[in-house]
Amino acid sequence: WRKKLEIVVLKLIVTRGTCQMLAKSEEKEVEVLWEDQANINTFGRLNNKQHELEVERKLKEEEINNLQDASNELILADDDDESPIQYHLGEAFILMNKENVEQFLEAEESRLRGDIDQINNQINDIKKTLAELKVKLYSKFSTSINLEESE
């Protein structure tokens, strides 16, 4: 009875990720070759690059939301009012009519969507490479290496 309880507790601890202890019988020393270290370093660099790209994608999506909000505000604006609109371009504001501002907003949104598509392609390529490296590294080091994301 006591052994069953200990096994259940150990399984809970391991599945929650709070402990990654190996039994003495599971521990093994594996020689790390230069090629292995290069793969580990590549994995780390690509993982960091993936996270940077995800942050960049999120920022661009927020920019698109802001552009859509501005576009919606232009739609709600009074069509009879012919006063110029201040369009923020770089560090300056340019006075433009409503139609030109709408065109600039559409063009900027289109550009950002293209950027997001490129970022998504880069992230997918990185994920494929990371999966290949995981297979290589886990096949050699099995439980001696942890390549999973920590929460």
GROMACS .gro file of C-alpha atoms in nm:
model
  151
    1TRP     CA    1   0.000   0.000   0.000
    2ARG     CA    2   0.275   0.243   0.093
    3LYS     CA    3   0.466   0.182  -0.231
    4LYS     CA    4   0.156   0.255  -0.439
    5LEU     CA    5   0.110   0.586  -0.261
    6GLU     CA    6   0.471   0.688  -0.319
    7ILE     CA    7   0.446   0.603  -0.690
    8VAL     CA    8   0.131   0.810  -0.728
    9VAL     CA    9   0.288   1.107  -0.548
   10LEU     CA   10   0.600   1.085  -0.764
   11LYS     CA   11   0.391   1.075  -1.081
   12LEU     CA   12   0.200   1.384  -0.972
   13ILE     CA   13   0.516   1.574  -0.897
   14VAL     CA   14   0.676   1.484  -1.229
   15THR     CA   15   0.368   1.556  -1.437
   16ARG     CA   16   0.326   1.899  -1.281
   17GLY     CA   17   0.686   1.978  -1.371
   18THR     CA   18   0.789   2.071  -1.018
   19CYS     CA   19   1.052   1.801  -0.997
   20GLN     CA   20   1.268   1.641  -1.261
   21MET     CA   21   1.462   1.394  -1.053
   22LEU     CA   22   1.569   1.069  -1.210
   23ALA     CA   23   1.595   0.739  -1.032
   24LYS     CA   24   1.954   0.616  -0.996
   25SER     CA   25   1.884   0.342  -1.249
   26GLU     CA   26   1.771   0.599  -1.509
   27GLU     CA   27   2.072   0.828  -1.474
   28LYS     CA   28   2.340   0.789  -1.736
   29GLU     CA   29   2.637   0.993  -1.838
   30VAL     CA   30   2.662   1.083  -2.201
   31GLU     CA   31   2.966   1.237  -2.356
   32VAL     CA   32   2.886   1.577  -2.508
   33LEU     CA   33   3.067   1.616  -2.837
   34TRP     CA   34   3.142   1.947  -3.009
   35GLU     CA   35   2.864   1.875  -3.261
   36ASP     CA   36   2.618   1.812  -2.977
   37GLN     CA   37   2.712   2.139  -2.810
   38ALA     CA   38   2.669   2.320  -3.142
   39ASN     CA   39   2.320   2.168  -3.177
   40ILE     CA   40   2.230   2.271  -2.822
   41ASN     CA   41   2.353   2.627  -2.888
   42THR     CA   42   2.161   2.640  -3.217
   43PHE     CA   43   1.849   2.520  -3.038
   44GLY     CA   44   1.887   2.796  -2.777
   45ARG     CA   45   1.944   3.069  -3.036
   46LEU     CA   46   1.649   2.958  -3.248
   47ASN     CA   47   1.425   2.932  -2.943
   48ASN     CA   48   1.514   3.290  -2.845
   49LYS     CA   49   1.461   3.409  -3.203
   50GLN     CA   50   1.117   3.244  -3.205
   51HIS     CA   51   1.017   3.430  -2.890
   52GLU     CA   52   1.144   3.760  -3.032
   53LEU     CA   53   0.945   3.706  -3.351
   54GLU     CA   54   0.631   3.624  -3.153
   55VAL     CA   55   0.667   3.953  -2.962
   56GLU     CA   56   0.723   4.140  -3.289
   57ARG     CA   57   0.416   3.976  -3.442
   58LYS     CA   58   0.206   4.077  -3.141
   59LEU     CA   59   0.323   4.439  -3.172
   60LYS     CA   60   0.237   4.447  -3.541
   61GLU     CA   61  -0.107   4.300  -3.468
   62GLU     CA   62  -0.161   4.577  -3.212
   63GLU     CA   63  -0.059   4.833  -3.476
   64ILE     CA   64  -0.315   4.685  -3.715
   65ASN     CA   65  -0.582   4.714  -3.445
   66ASN     CA   66  -0.489   5.079  -3.394
   67LEU     CA   67  -0.508   5.144  -3.769
   68GLN     CA   68  -0.847   4.976  -3.785
   69ASP     CA   69  -0.967   5.192  -3.494
   70ALA     CA   70  -0.845   5.503  -3.675
   71SER     CA   71  -1.015   5.388  -3.994
   72ASN     CA   72  -1.341   5.332  -3.805
   73GLU     CA   73  -1.315   5.682  -3.657
   74LEU     CA   74  -1.274   5.821  -4.010
   75ILE     CA   75  -1.587   5.639  -4.121
   76LEU     CA   76  -1.778   5.796  -3.834
   77ALA     CA   77  -1.638   6.140  -3.913
   78ASP     CA   78  -1.869   6.393  -4.071
   79ASP     CA   79  -1.838   6.376  -4.453
   80ASP     CA   80  -1.946   6.738  -4.488
   81ASP     CA   81  -1.650   6.858  -4.284
   82GLU     CA   82  -1.374   6.938  -4.535
   83SER     CA   83  -1.115   7.035  -4.274
   84PRO     CA   84  -0.784   6.852  -4.313
   85ILE     CA   85  -0.694   6.561  -4.085
   86GLN     CA   86  -0.363   6.536  -3.905
   87TYR     CA   87  -0.188   6.216  -4.011
   88HIS     CA   88   0.104   6.102  -3.795
   89LEU     CA   89   0.397   6.011  -4.017
   90GLY     CA   90   0.725   5.936  -3.844
   91GLU     CA   91   0.781   6.216  -3.596
   92ALA     CA   92   0.560   6.473  -3.768
   93PHE     CA   93   0.196   6.534  -3.840
   94ILE     CA   94   0.087   6.602  -4.197
   95LEU     CA   95  -0.240   6.770  -4.286
   96MET     CA   96  -0.428   6.556  -4.539
   97ASN     CA   97  -0.781   6.521  -4.666
   98LYS     CA   98  -0.996   6.227  -4.556
   99GLU     CA   99  -0.954   6.020  -4.873
  100ASN     CA  100  -0.574   6.037  -4.862
  101VAL     CA  101  -0.569   5.940  -4.496
  102GLU     CA  102  -0.792   5.640  -4.571
  103GLN     CA  103  -0.554   5.534  -4.849
  104PHE     CA  104  -0.251   5.570  -4.621
  105LEU     CA  105  -0.424   5.364  -4.348
  106GLU     CA  106  -0.514   5.088  -4.594
  107ALA     CA  107  -0.162   5.080  -4.737
  108GLU     CA  108  -0.005   5.067  -4.390
  109GLU     CA  109  -0.240   4.790  -4.281
  110SER     CA  110  -0.157   4.593  -4.595
  111ARG     CA  111   0.216   4.638  -4.532
  112LEU     CA  112   0.179   4.521  -4.172
  113ARG     CA  113  -0.020   4.214  -4.279
  114GLY     CA  114   0.261   4.127  -4.522
  115ASP     CA  115   0.513   4.167  -4.240
  116ILE     CA  116   0.305   3.938  -4.018
  117ASP     CA  117   0.291   3.676  -4.294
  118GLN     CA  118   0.671   3.688  -4.323
  119ILE     CA  119   0.707   3.657  -3.947
  120ASN     CA  120   0.469   3.360  -3.941
  121ASN     CA  121   0.674   3.191  -4.215
  122GLN     CA  122   0.994   3.250  -4.016
  123ILE     CA  123   0.833   3.112  -3.699
  124ASN     CA  124   0.714   2.802  -3.886
  125ASP     CA  125   1.063   2.744  -4.028
  126ILE     CA  126   1.214   2.783  -3.682
  127LYS     CA  127   0.961   2.541  -3.532
  128LYS     CA  128   1.051   2.278  -3.794
  129THR     CA  129   1.421   2.318  -3.722
  130LEU     CA  130   1.360   2.306  -3.346
  131ALA     CA  131   1.160   1.984  -3.386
  132GLU     CA  132   1.446   1.828  -3.584
  133LEU     CA  133   1.700   1.935  -3.324
  134LYS     CA  134   1.480   1.799  -3.043
  135VAL     CA  135   1.471   1.460  -3.212
  136LYS     CA  136   1.850   1.457  -3.251
  137LEU     CA  137   1.922   1.576  -2.898
  138TYR     CA  138   1.663   1.360  -2.723
  139SER     CA  139   1.780   1.054  -2.917
  140LYS     CA  140   2.131   1.103  -2.781
  141PHE     CA  141   2.066   1.246  -2.435
  142SER     CA  142   1.713   1.110  -2.366
  143THR     CA  143   1.618   1.226  -2.016
  144SER     CA  144   1.952   1.393  -1.946
  145ILE     CA  145   1.844   1.706  -2.133
  146ASN     CA  146   1.531   1.917  -2.105
  147LEU     CA  147   1.434   2.113  -2.416
  148GLU     CA  148   1.075   2.188  -2.320
  149GLU     CA  149   0.946   2.535  -2.239
  150SER     CA  150   0.920   2.616  -1.871
  151GLU     CA  151   0.597   2.781  -1.765
   0.00000   0.00000   0.00000
